[in-house]
Amino acid sequence: DGATYLKASKTLDGRDWLAGEQVNLVLAGDAGTPAPEDATETDEGWQYALTFDANEELSFPNIAYTSKDLGGAASKTFEYTIFEDAGSHTVKDGSDSDIAQIHQGMDYSEASYTVTVTVTDNNKGALAVTPTMVQTQNDNGDPVDNAAVDTNTAAFTNAFSADEDMI
């Protein structure tokens, strides 16, 4: 058996987090790809959301792999995506006006990361798990040249700017 460990970080620039404010970063995989425990099934496969309520770094749950996942092959590659779910940005137990207020002036991260995990049977009773994370879009949504992420941490930054009309 083997496992991979993936992390994500969230930063809010331009203001402090409000009490109860939160947003989700999501790890997603296609149907049939190994998933963390408690992942939610979707029409396309599955998702696991991490809820952030401060500038911080969190770890997604472990994804465990078994020889059964290889389907008899010596190795197999699985692909995952990490992205921000801007629609999840809310104020826990907040009023409609609280929730509307946090969206004003917010530029949400459109960053996206692809994680490719190669699982290989070493024929010694263990699996070798090799994850490779690349950033495919930056926070502005612009494509990047699949920049390798050595730390296996997907970083997302939302930028807040208050226009005079909003105050």
PDB file of C-alpha atoms in Angstrom:
ATOM      1  CA  ASP A   1       0.000   0.000   0.000  1.00  0.00           C
ATOM      2  CA  GLY A   2       1.044   3.612  -0.526  1.00  0.00           C
ATOM      3  CA  ALA A   3      -0.224   7.131   0.012  1.00  0.00           C
ATOM      4  CA  THR A   4       0.191  10.709  -1.162  1.00  0.00           C
ATOM      5  CA  TYR A   5      -0.066  13.923   0.826  1.00  0.00           C
ATOM      6  CA  LEU A   6      -1.323  17.125  -0.794  1.00  0.00           C
ATOM      7  CA  LYS A   7      -1.656  20.572   0.758  1.00  0.00           C
ATOM      8  CA  ALA A   8      -3.306  23.872  -0.078  1.00  0.00           C
ATOM      9  CA  SER A   9      -2.817  27.396   1.223  1.00  0.00           C
ATOM     10  CA  LYS A  10      -5.226  30.328   1.223  1.00  0.00           C
ATOM     11  CA  THR A  11      -4.367  34.004   1.488  1.00  0.00           C
ATOM     12  CA  LEU A  12      -6.724  36.979   1.584  1.00  0.00           C
ATOM     13  CA  ASP A  13      -4.981  40.220   0.581  1.00  0.00           C
ATOM     14  CA  GLY A  14      -6.435  43.690   1.164  1.00  0.00           C
ATOM     15  CA  ARG A  15      -8.367  43.074   4.397  1.00  0.00           C
ATOM     16  CA  ASP A  16      -8.624  40.745   7.367  1.00  0.00           C
ATOM     17  CA  TRP A  17     -10.880  37.721   7.436  1.00  0.00           C
ATOM     18  CA  LEU A  18     -14.233  38.517   9.056  1.00  0.00           C
ATOM     19  CA  ALA A  19     -15.586  36.447  11.942  1.00  0.00           C
ATOM     20  CA  GLY A  20     -17.239  33.351  10.448  1.00  0.00           C
ATOM     21  CA  GLU A  21     -15.972  34.030   6.930  1.00  0.00           C
ATOM     22  CA  GLN A  22     -14.947  30.903   5.028  1.00  0.00           C
ATOM     23  CA  VAL A  23     -14.196  29.550   1.549  1.00  0.00           C
ATOM     24  CA  ASN A  24     -13.449  26.085   0.190  1.00  0.00           C
ATOM     25  CA  LEU A  25     -10.512  24.766  -1.807  1.00  0.00           C
ATOM     26  CA  VAL A  26     -11.391  21.550  -3.600  1.00  0.00           C
ATOM     27  CA  LEU A  27      -9.477  18.415  -4.563  1.00  0.00           C
ATOM     28  CA  ALA A  28     -11.318  16.591  -7.365  1.00  0.00           C
ATOM     29  CA  GLY A  29     -10.868  13.342  -9.234  1.00  0.00           C
ATOM     30  CA  ASP A  30     -12.653  11.472 -11.986  1.00  0.00           C
ATOM     31  CA  ALA A  31     -14.813   8.459 -11.265  1.00  0.00           C
ATOM     32  CA  GLY A  32     -12.629   5.456 -10.569  1.00  0.00           C
ATOM     33  CA  THR A  33      -9.639   7.376  -9.217  1.00  0.00           C
ATOM     34  CA  PRO A  34      -8.729   6.670  -5.597  1.00  0.00           C
ATOM     35  CA  ALA A  35     -10.157   9.317  -3.268  1.00  0.00           C
ATOM     36  CA  PRO A  36      -9.723  10.431   0.343  1.00  0.00           C
ATOM     37  CA  GLU A  37     -12.179   9.013   2.848  1.00  0.00           C
ATOM     38  CA  ASP A  38     -15.319  11.148   3.103  1.00  0.00           C
ATOM     39  CA  ALA A  39     -14.995  12.506  -0.461  1.00  0.00           C
ATOM     40  CA  THR A  40     -18.329  13.572  -1.952  1.00  0.00           C
ATOM     41  CA  GLU A  41     -19.469  11.862  -5.143  1.00  0.00           C
ATOM     42  CA  THR A  42     -20.328  14.157  -8.065  1.00  0.00           C
ATOM     43  CA  ASP A  43     -21.646  13.562 -11.585  1.00  0.00           C
ATOM     44  CA  GLU A  44     -18.062  13.613 -12.890  1.00  0.00           C
ATOM     45  CA  GLY A  45     -16.354  11.707 -10.082  1.00  0.00           C
ATOM     46  CA  TRP A  46     -15.683  12.995  -6.571  1.00  0.00           C
ATOM     47  CA  GLN A  47     -14.608  16.107  -4.637  1.00  0.00           C
ATOM     48  CA  TYR A  48     -13.130  16.786  -1.225  1.00  0.00           C
ATOM     49  CA  ALA A  49     -13.369  20.357   0.130  1.00  0.00           C
ATOM     50  CA  LEU A  50     -11.079  21.976   2.696  1.00  0.00           C
ATOM     51  CA  THR A  51     -12.699  24.930   4.476  1.00  0.00           C
ATOM     52  CA  PHE A  52     -10.446  27.928   5.128  1.00  0.00           C
ATOM     53  CA  ASP A  53     -11.299  30.709   7.570  1.00  0.00           C
ATOM     54  CA  ALA A  54      -7.879  32.390   7.833  1.00  0.00           C
ATOM     55  CA  ASN A  55      -4.614  32.823   5.925  1.00  0.00           C
ATOM     56  CA  GLU A  56      -3.304  29.316   6.454  1.00  0.00           C
ATOM     57  CA  GLU A  57      -2.034  26.064   4.977  1.00  0.00           C
ATOM     58  CA  LEU A  58      -4.052  22.868   5.384  1.00  0.00           C
ATOM     59  CA  SER A  59      -3.560  19.277   4.245  1.00  0.00           C
ATOM     60  CA  PHE A  60      -6.057  17.249   2.272  1.00  0.00           C
ATOM     61  CA  PRO A  61      -6.726  13.833   3.782  1.00  0.00           C
ATOM     62  CA  ASN A  62      -4.435  11.043   2.752  1.00  0.00           C
ATOM     63  CA  ILE A  63      -5.263   9.238  -0.495  1.00  0.00           C
ATOM     64  CA  ALA A  64      -4.409   5.583   0.031  1.00  0.00           C
ATOM     65  CA  TYR A  65      -3.541   3.316  -2.885  1.00  0.00           C
ATOM     66  CA  THR A  66      -3.606  -0.483  -3.030  1.00  0.00           C
ATOM     67  CA  SER A  67      -2.387  -3.003  -5.569  1.00  0.00           C
ATOM     68  CA  LYS A  68      -6.043  -3.407  -6.589  1.00  0.00           C
ATOM     69  CA  ASP A  69      -5.929   0.210  -7.899  1.00  0.00           C
ATOM     70  CA  LEU A  70      -3.258  -0.877 -10.400  1.00  0.00           C
ATOM     71  CA  GLY A  71      -5.629  -3.346 -12.059  1.00  0.00           C
ATOM     72  CA  GLY A  72      -2.859  -5.897 -12.584  1.00  0.00           C
ATOM     73  CA  ALA A  73      -0.444  -3.399 -14.144  1.00  0.00           C
ATOM     74  CA  ALA A  74       3.051  -2.739 -12.789  1.00  0.00           C
ATOM     75  CA  SER A  75       2.192   0.962 -12.488  1.00  0.00           C
ATOM     76  CA  LYS A  76      -0.675   3.342 -13.095  1.00  0.00           C
ATOM     77  CA  THR A  77      -1.110   7.102 -13.213  1.00  0.00           C
ATOM     78  CA  PHE A  78      -3.989   9.000 -11.598  1.00  0.00           C
ATOM     79  CA  GLU A  79      -4.839  12.683 -12.156  1.00  0.00           C
ATOM     80  CA  TYR A  80      -6.436  15.159  -9.752  1.00  0.00           C
ATOM     81  CA  THR A  81      -7.343  18.864  -9.857  1.00  0.00           C
ATOM     82  CA  ILE A  82      -7.219  21.458  -7.048  1.00  0.00           C
ATOM     83  CA  PHE A  83      -9.235  24.682  -7.365  1.00  0.00           C
ATOM     84  CA  GLU A  84     -11.102  27.296  -5.324  1.00  0.00           C
ATOM     85  CA  ASP A  85     -14.883  27.071  -5.105  1.00  0.00           C
ATOM     86  CA  ALA A  86     -15.679  30.810  -5.102  1.00  0.00           C
ATOM     87  CA  GLY A  87     -19.380  29.993  -4.696  1.00  0.00           C
ATOM     88  CA  SER A  88     -18.630  28.544  -1.262  1.00  0.00           C
ATOM     89  CA  HIS A  89     -17.419  31.932   0.074  1.00  0.00           C
ATOM     90  CA  THR A  90     -19.798  32.738   2.896  1.00  0.00           C
ATOM     91  CA  VAL A  91     -20.118  33.928   6.478  1.00  0.00           C
ATOM     92  CA  LYS A  92     -21.050  31.034   8.740  1.00  0.00           C
ATOM     93  CA  ASP A  93     -24.281  31.939  10.553  1.00  0.00           C
ATOM     94  CA  GLY A  94     -24.169  35.322   8.774  1.00  0.00           C
ATOM     95  CA  SER A  95     -27.065  37.346   7.447  1.00  0.00           C
ATOM     96  CA  ASP A  96     -27.741  37.837   3.738  1.00  0.00           C
ATOM     97  CA  SER A  97     -26.228  41.333   3.996  1.00  0.00           C
ATOM     98  CA  ASP A  98     -23.073  39.924   5.677  1.00  0.00           C
ATOM     99  CA  ILE A  99     -22.683  37.440   2.853  1.00  0.00           C
ATOM    100  CA  ALA A 100     -23.339  40.054   0.156  1.00  0.00           C
ATOM    101  CA  GLN A 101     -20.801  42.398   1.765  1.00  0.00           C
ATOM    102  CA  ILE A 102     -17.908  39.910   1.614  1.00  0.00           C
ATOM    103  CA  HIS A 103     -18.353  39.484  -2.144  1.00  0.00           C
ATOM    104  CA  GLN A 104     -18.104  43.221  -2.889  1.00  0.00           C
ATOM    105  CA  GLY A 105     -14.635  44.153  -4.102  1.00  0.00           C
ATOM    106  CA  MET A 106     -13.361  40.562  -4.003  1.00  0.00           C
ATOM    107  CA  ASP A 107     -11.298  39.145  -6.842  1.00  0.00           C
ATOM    108  CA  TYR A 108     -11.416  35.390  -6.400  1.00  0.00           C
ATOM    109  CA  SER A 109      -8.499  33.183  -7.236  1.00  0.00           C
ATOM    110  CA  GLU A 110      -8.885  31.379 -10.535  1.00  0.00           C
ATOM    111  CA  ALA A 111      -5.721  29.363  -9.940  1.00  0.00           C
ATOM    112  CA  SER A 112      -5.805  25.711 -10.861  1.00  0.00           C
ATOM    113  CA  TYR A 113      -3.410  22.885 -10.178  1.00  0.00           C
ATOM    114  CA  THR A 114      -3.110  19.416 -11.678  1.00  0.00           C
ATOM    115  CA  VAL A 115      -1.657  16.617  -9.604  1.00  0.00           C
ATOM    116  CA  THR A 116      -0.411  13.507 -11.373  1.00  0.00           C
ATOM    117  CA  VAL A 117       0.234  10.544  -9.098  1.00  0.00           C
ATOM    118  CA  THR A 118       2.163   7.554 -10.409  1.00  0.00           C
ATOM    119  CA  VAL A 119       1.728   4.409  -8.356  1.00  0.00           C
ATOM    120  CA  THR A 120       4.230   1.601  -8.963  1.00  0.00           C
ATOM    121  CA  ASP A 121       4.374  -1.889  -7.493  1.00  0.00           C
ATOM    122  CA  ASN A 122       7.961  -2.446  -6.353  1.00  0.00           C
ATOM    123  CA  ASN A 123       7.313  -6.222  -6.085  1.00  0.00           C
ATOM    124  CA  LYS A 124       8.479  -6.133  -2.472  1.00  0.00           C
ATOM    125  CA  GLY A 125       5.083  -5.829  -0.832  1.00  0.00           C
ATOM    126  CA  ALA A 126       4.883  -2.051  -1.100  1.00  0.00           C
ATOM    127  CA  LEU A 127       3.747   0.559  -3.583  1.00  0.00           C
ATOM    128  CA  ALA A 128       5.858   3.548  -4.579  1.00  0.00           C
ATOM    129  CA  VAL A 129       3.713   6.680  -4.839  1.00  0.00           C
ATOM    130  CA  THR A 130       5.148   9.650  -6.731  1.00  0.00           C
ATOM    131  CA  PRO A 131       3.022  12.831  -6.891  1.00  0.00           C
ATOM    132  CA  THR A 132       3.821  15.700  -9.249  1.00  0.00           C
ATOM    133  CA  MET A 133       1.919  18.978  -8.855  1.00  0.00           C
ATOM    134  CA  VAL A 134       1.872  21.651 -11.575  1.00  0.00           C
ATOM    135  CA  GLN A 135       0.079  24.986 -11.664  1.00  0.00           C
ATOM    136  CA  THR A 136      -1.989  25.319 -14.841  1.00  0.00           C
ATOM    137  CA  GLN A 137      -3.613  28.741 -14.177  1.00  0.00           C
ATOM    138  CA  ASN A 138      -2.553  31.644 -11.952  1.00  0.00           C
ATOM    139  CA  ASP A 139      -4.836  33.607  -9.605  1.00  0.00           C
ATOM    140  CA  ASN A 140      -5.966  35.790 -12.546  1.00  0.00           C
ATOM    141  CA  GLY A 141      -6.991  32.705 -14.533  1.00  0.00           C
ATOM    142  CA  ASP A 142      -4.151  33.124 -17.015  1.00  0.00           C
ATOM    143  CA  PRO A 143      -2.561  29.909 -18.265  1.00  0.00           C
ATOM    144  CA  VAL A 144       0.912  29.192 -16.923  1.00  0.00           C
ATOM    145  CA  ASP A 145       3.430  26.828 -18.425  1.00  0.00           C
ATOM    146  CA  ASN A 146       2.626  23.968 -16.066  1.00  0.00           C
ATOM    147  CA  ALA A 147       4.987  25.365 -13.446  1.00  0.00           C
ATOM    148  CA  ALA A 148       6.143  22.569 -11.138  1.00  0.00           C
ATOM    149  CA  VAL A 149       5.211  22.988  -7.458  1.00  0.00           C
ATOM    150  CA  ASP A 150       7.985  21.362  -5.439  1.00  0.00           C
ATOM    151  CA  THR A 151       6.185  21.632  -2.083  1.00  0.00           C
ATOM    152  CA  ASN A 152       2.978  19.848  -3.188  1.00  0.00           C
ATOM    153  CA  THR A 153       1.123  22.906  -1.854  1.00  0.00           C
ATOM    154  CA  ALA A 154      -1.454  24.569  -4.112  1.00  0.00           C
ATOM    155  CA  ALA A 155      -1.499  28.309  -3.244  1.00  0.00           C
ATOM    156  CA  PHE A 156      -4.556  30.524  -3.759  1.00  0.00           C
ATOM    157  CA  THR A 157      -4.830  34.284  -3.130  1.00  0.00           C
ATOM    158  CA  ASN A 158      -8.016  36.345  -3.150  1.00  0.00           C
ATOM    159  CA  ALA A 159      -7.539  40.088  -3.478  1.00  0.00           C
ATOM    160  CA  PHE A 160      -9.889  42.596  -1.903  1.00  0.00           C
ATOM    161  CA  SER A 161     -10.022  46.204  -3.051  1.00  0.00           C
ATOM    162  CA  ALA A 162     -12.542  48.755  -1.868  1.00  0.00           C
ATOM    163  CA  ASP A 163     -13.712  51.293  -4.414  1.00  0.00           C
ATOM    164  CA  GLU A 164     -15.039  54.596  -3.105  1.00  0.00           C
ATOM    165  CA  ASP A 165     -18.462  53.665  -4.524  1.00  0.00           C
ATOM    166  CA  MET A 166     -18.636  50.629  -2.259  1.00  0.00           C
ATOM    167  CA  ILE A 167     -18.059  52.386   1.030  1.00  0.00           C
TER     168      ILE A 167
END
